[in-house]
Every structure is written in structure tokens, then in C-alpha cells.
């Protein structure tokens, strides 16, 4: 592991909310974590306590702030609204069953990269702000040799991983509660090389 030339990134999804449990769309609505669900992060918490992080970022939404406080108690955390989940607009708090007869929703499902969510966010807008965060805060020569944690949302983590790994597309990536995706990347002449991708805590037959 050429740590001096690499950036190590730990990507952690926030703890489960009531909306997640009920399979409701949850983007910018500021729902709290179900407190008993953070117990499922204990093994991950023990793992990250052994890691020296140079900087910790989190979405500014409550569910991420609560998860970051639990995972990194006593550590400085930098909050950034650019790593919020996509804004689901009119569909916030609704389920697939409630929306499946909605023509705008059906159109979005079939062409989600082009269609904009009513009173919400386009895929391109979402992608742009996540990439801007990465370019401004993470993918910098000064971060070579650093280890970074990002506490965010499922969609955000999928976007980051798919951008940094040429072999994975957005929907190829599974982002589980209570686990972290760990990436080692190398910056070479403006190129990004993903040297390793793993999941912690390690479980048998883990499938990203």
C-alpha cells in the first residue's frame, strides 16, 4: 500500500430513519435516525476508532449529523450541504406504491438521468454538486497520504464510488447500513486510479 501517494476514503451511510424503514423517499427532508438503529454501527465504530482520520466530513442533515456524532465522538466534523441526498421534491415522504400511477413518476423511473423530479432536483444537478464537493475538498494533491471519512447518504456514496471507480456504475453499488465502503485512490497527472475497494467491517461473501 503506497499510502504516501494515495488517498484513503471511508464512506459511511447515515443510520436508518423511520422513512427508510417505511421505504419512503427521503432526500432533503430532515428526519432523525432511529436511535436503536445506531447500535448496528457498533462494530464499525470500533473499527474506525483504530483509524487515524485527517479530516471528517458529513452532510449537514440531521440523520448524518447524528451518525457522525455517534461514530466520531469528540472529533471535529466538517458539515457540507453539497453532500446531501438528492432532493425528491414532491415525492418526499411517499412510497413507490403511492407514486406508481403518477405519470411524472413513471417517466422519471424510465429516464431518471434526464427527467427532473417535480419541485426537486435533476440528476445532473445532483451529480454536479457531489462532483464539485469532491473536486474542492477531496481530490487535491495536498490530500495525498491522507485518510478521510465522509458520512453521507446512499445516493451520494453511489455517485462518489461510481465516479472514482471506472468499473462500477451508479446502480452497481450497494450501500448498507452499519458498514463503510473504503476506497484507496491515487492521483496521477490529473487521472484518478482506484487501487482498492472494500467494505468494513468484513463479512463473509460481502458484495459491493
Tab-separated table of C-alpha atoms in Angstrom:
chain	number	residue	atom	x	y	z
A	1	UNK	CA	0.000	0.000	0.000
A	2	UNK	CA	1.616	3.237	-1.174
A	3	UNK	CA	-0.003	5.360	1.453
A	4	UNK	CA	2.204	8.365	0.713
A	5	UNK	CA	0.789	8.574	-2.830
A	6	UNK	CA	-2.783	7.545	-2.099
A	7	UNK	CA	-5.926	8.981	-0.566
A	8	UNK	CA	-7.984	6.629	1.619
A	9	UNK	CA	-11.692	7.416	1.808
A	10	UNK	CA	-14.182	5.843	4.235
A	11	UNK	CA	-17.761	6.301	3.013
A	12	UNK	CA	-20.387	5.790	5.731
A	13	UNK	CA	-24.143	5.882	5.229
A	14	UNK	CA	-26.237	7.511	7.956
A	15	UNK	CA	-28.251	5.335	10.331
A	16	UNK	CA	-31.728	4.162	9.387
A	17	UNK	CA	-34.644	6.574	9.759
A	18	UNK	CA	-38.365	5.854	10.054
A	19	UNK	CA	-38.721	6.889	6.397
A	20	UNK	CA	-36.053	4.363	5.374
A	21	UNK	CA	-37.800	1.628	7.351
A	22	UNK	CA	-41.105	2.509	5.676
A	23	UNK	CA	-39.465	2.668	2.216
A	24	UNK	CA	-40.417	6.312	1.765
A	25	UNK	CA	-38.421	8.652	-0.431
A	26	UNK	CA	-36.140	10.756	1.746
A	27	UNK	CA	-33.915	13.439	0.307
A	28	UNK	CA	-33.651	16.893	1.874
A	29	UNK	CA	-36.370	16.377	4.477
A	30	UNK	CA	-34.611	16.483	7.838
A	31	UNK	CA	-35.597	13.225	9.529
A	32	UNK	CA	-33.722	11.870	12.592
A	33	UNK	CA	-32.082	8.486	12.926
A	34	UNK	CA	-33.968	5.754	14.775
A	35	UNK	CA	-31.791	5.708	17.882
A	36	UNK	CA	-31.918	1.947	18.366
A	37	UNK	CA	-30.574	1.510	14.833
A	38	UNK	CA	-27.257	3.114	15.723
A	39	UNK	CA	-26.491	0.025	17.801
A	40	UNK	CA	-25.932	-1.716	14.476
A	41	UNK	CA	-22.967	0.610	13.898
A	42	UNK	CA	-21.050	-0.560	16.951
A	43	UNK	CA	-18.693	-2.908	15.083
A	44	UNK	CA	-17.982	-0.216	12.518
A	45	UNK	CA	-17.450	2.301	15.309
A	46	UNK	CA	-14.862	0.007	16.909
A	47	UNK	CA	-13.129	-0.350	13.551
A	48	UNK	CA	-12.893	3.377	12.800
A	49	UNK	CA	-11.587	4.112	16.298
A	50	UNK	CA	-8.413	2.317	15.198
A	51	UNK	CA	-8.038	4.569	12.143
A	52	UNK	CA	-6.370	7.983	12.245
A	53	UNK	CA	-8.519	10.289	10.129
A	54	UNK	CA	-7.022	13.518	8.868
A	55	UNK	CA	-10.435	15.050	8.216
A	56	UNK	CA	-14.078	14.018	8.649
A	57	UNK	CA	-16.901	15.383	6.507
A	58	UNK	CA	-20.640	14.942	6.917
A	59	UNK	CA	-23.827	16.008	5.218
A	60	UNK	CA	-25.450	18.790	7.216
A	61	UNK	CA	-28.765	16.918	7.525
A	62	UNK	CA	-29.740	15.660	10.981
A	63	UNK	CA	-29.520	11.931	10.254
A	64	UNK	CA	-25.911	12.322	9.140
A	65	UNK	CA	-25.006	14.662	11.977
A	66	UNK	CA	-26.354	12.148	14.499
A	67	UNK	CA	-24.487	9.270	12.859
A	68	UNK	CA	-21.248	11.255	12.691
A	69	UNK	CA	-21.582	12.218	16.367
A	70	UNK	CA	-22.008	8.550	17.293
A	71	UNK	CA	-19.192	7.290	15.059
A	72	UNK	CA	-16.664	10.026	15.804
A	73	UNK	CA	-17.470	11.168	19.327
A	74	UNK	CA	-15.245	14.070	20.350
A	75	UNK	CA	-13.767	14.534	16.857
A	76	UNK	CA	-14.097	17.634	14.687
A	77	UNK	CA	-16.563	17.121	11.844
A	78	UNK	CA	-16.998	19.481	8.886
A	79	UNK	CA	-20.576	19.741	7.608
A	80	UNK	CA	-21.237	20.384	3.922
A	81	UNK	CA	-24.689	20.709	2.322
A	82	UNK	CA	-23.279	19.657	-1.053
A	83	UNK	CA	-23.223	16.038	0.121
A	84	UNK	CA	-26.931	15.910	0.873
A	85	UNK	CA	-29.082	13.237	-0.769
A	86	UNK	CA	-30.894	14.190	-3.978
A	87	UNK	CA	-33.913	16.446	-3.352
A	88	UNK	CA	-37.011	14.329	-4.043
A	89	UNK	CA	-39.279	17.377	-4.132
A	90	UNK	CA	-42.970	16.429	-4.389
A	91	UNK	CA	-42.117	12.766	-3.734
A	92	UNK	CA	-40.531	13.263	-0.321
A	93	UNK	CA	-42.256	11.041	2.236
A	94	UNK	CA	-44.075	8.960	-0.393
A	95	UNK	CA	-43.608	5.325	-1.335
A	96	UNK	CA	-43.417	3.562	-4.672
A	97	UNK	CA	-46.934	2.223	-4.130
A	98	UNK	CA	-48.251	5.758	-3.642
A	99	UNK	CA	-46.483	7.049	-6.757
A	100	UNK	CA	-46.601	4.188	-9.249
A	101	UNK	CA	-49.675	5.572	-11.050
A	102	UNK	CA	-48.224	9.086	-11.268
A	103	UNK	CA	-47.273	9.814	-14.921
A	104	UNK	CA	-44.381	12.124	-13.965
A	105	UNK	CA	-43.008	9.472	-11.625
A	106	UNK	CA	-43.262	6.729	-14.245
A	107	UNK	CA	-41.488	8.971	-16.734
A	108	UNK	CA	-38.723	9.683	-14.212
A	109	UNK	CA	-38.266	5.992	-13.437
A	110	UNK	CA	-37.744	5.208	-17.112
A	111	UNK	CA	-35.343	8.107	-17.741
A	112	UNK	CA	-34.049	9.273	-14.342
A	113	UNK	CA	-30.823	10.765	-15.715
A	114	UNK	CA	-32.784	13.220	-17.886
A	115	UNK	CA	-36.129	13.845	-16.181
A	116	UNK	CA	-36.275	16.284	-13.266
A	117	UNK	CA	-38.198	15.481	-10.087
A	118	UNK	CA	-41.168	17.901	-9.727
A	119	UNK	CA	-40.108	20.693	-7.368
A	120	UNK	CA	-36.992	18.652	-6.693
A	121	UNK	CA	-33.587	18.118	-8.232
A	122	UNK	CA	-32.335	16.870	-11.572
A	123	UNK	CA	-29.805	14.060	-11.772
A	124	UNK	CA	-27.354	16.427	-13.464
A	125	UNK	CA	-27.728	18.970	-10.680
A	126	UNK	CA	-27.199	16.294	-8.036
A	127	UNK	CA	-24.184	14.877	-9.867
A	128	UNK	CA	-22.667	18.330	-10.334
A	129	UNK	CA	-22.771	19.298	-6.652
A	130	UNK	CA	-21.303	15.973	-5.489
A	131	UNK	CA	-18.506	16.203	-8.044
A	132	UNK	CA	-17.886	19.828	-7.054
A	133	UNK	CA	-17.522	18.786	-3.410
A	134	UNK	CA	-15.053	16.062	-4.386
A	135	UNK	CA	-13.021	18.401	-6.591
A	136	UNK	CA	-12.922	21.180	-3.996
A	137	UNK	CA	-12.443	19.140	-0.813
A	138	UNK	CA	-11.066	15.659	-1.556
A	139	UNK	CA	-9.279	15.218	-4.894
A	140	UNK	CA	-6.387	17.514	-4.094
A	141	UNK	CA	-2.649	16.935	-4.188
A	142	UNK	CA	-2.484	18.140	-0.593
A	143	UNK	CA	-4.607	15.143	0.446
A	144	UNK	CA	-2.167	12.561	-0.864
A	145	UNK	CA	-1.234	10.324	2.047
A	146	UNK	CA	-4.367	11.369	3.960
A	147	UNK	CA	-7.277	9.320	5.300
A	148	UNK	CA	-10.722	10.890	5.023
A	149	UNK	CA	-14.171	9.916	6.347
A	150	UNK	CA	-17.415	11.013	4.693
A	151	UNK	CA	-20.758	10.442	6.435
A	152	UNK	CA	-23.492	10.867	3.878
A	153	UNK	CA	-26.406	9.239	2.032
A	154	UNK	CA	-26.868	6.185	-0.152
A	155	UNK	CA	-27.165	8.119	-3.408
A	156	UNK	CA	-24.201	10.339	-2.604
A	157	UNK	CA	-21.991	7.350	-1.807
A	158	UNK	CA	-23.029	5.608	-5.043
A	159	UNK	CA	-22.124	8.732	-7.003
A	160	UNK	CA	-18.717	9.051	-5.328
A	161	UNK	CA	-17.829	5.384	-5.836
A	162	UNK	CA	-19.013	5.287	-9.452
A	163	UNK	CA	-17.020	8.400	-10.217
A	164	UNK	CA	-13.824	7.075	-8.654
A	165	UNK	CA	-14.079	3.511	-9.993
A	166	UNK	CA	-14.158	3.062	-13.771
A	167	UNK	CA	-15.621	-0.442	-13.412
A	168	UNK	CA	-18.720	0.385	-11.376
A	169	UNK	CA	-21.836	2.271	-12.391
A	170	UNK	CA	-24.243	4.006	-10.015
A	171	UNK	CA	-26.699	1.127	-9.535
A	172	UNK	CA	-23.931	-1.490	-9.297
A	173	UNK	CA	-23.149	-0.287	-5.778
A	174	UNK	CA	-24.920	-1.491	-2.639
A	175	UNK	CA	-24.669	0.850	0.337
A	176	UNK	CA	-25.584	-0.891	3.577
A	177	UNK	CA	-26.421	0.498	6.978
A	178	UNK	CA	-23.737	-0.172	9.598
A	179	UNK	CA	-20.900	-0.670	7.123
A	180	UNK	CA	-18.391	1.548	5.343
A	181	UNK	CA	-17.074	1.399	1.805
A	182	UNK	CA	-13.330	2.026	1.852
A	183	UNK	CA	-11.526	3.264	-1.247
A	184	UNK	CA	-7.854	3.780	-1.905
A	185	UNK	CA	-7.303	6.114	-4.835
A	186	UNK	CA	-4.215	7.504	-6.475
A	187	UNK	CA	-3.999	10.831	-8.293
A	188	UNK	CA	-1.588	10.682	-11.229
A	189	UNK	CA	-1.217	13.535	-13.666
A	190	UNK	CA	-4.840	14.532	-13.342
A	191	UNK	CA	-6.053	10.934	-13.588
A	192	UNK	CA	-7.831	9.070	-10.770
A	193	UNK	CA	-6.857	5.451	-10.253
A	194	UNK	CA	-8.909	3.294	-7.874
A	195	UNK	CA	-6.353	0.946	-6.312
A	196	UNK	CA	-8.698	-0.876	-3.949
A	197	UNK	CA	-12.339	-1.038	-2.909
A	198	UNK	CA	-13.539	-2.922	0.155
A	199	UNK	CA	-16.214	-2.994	2.823
A	200	UNK	CA	-15.781	-2.871	6.592
A	201	UNK	CA	-16.473	-4.476	8.970
A	202	UNK	CA	-15.515	-7.527	6.904
A	203	UNK	CA	-18.254	-10.117	6.498
A	204	UNK	CA	-18.249	-13.346	4.573
A	205	UNK	CA	-19.472	-13.091	0.996
A	206	UNK	CA	-19.629	-9.291	1.203
A	207	UNK	CA	-20.923	-7.972	-2.106
A	208	UNK	CA	-20.485	-4.367	-3.151
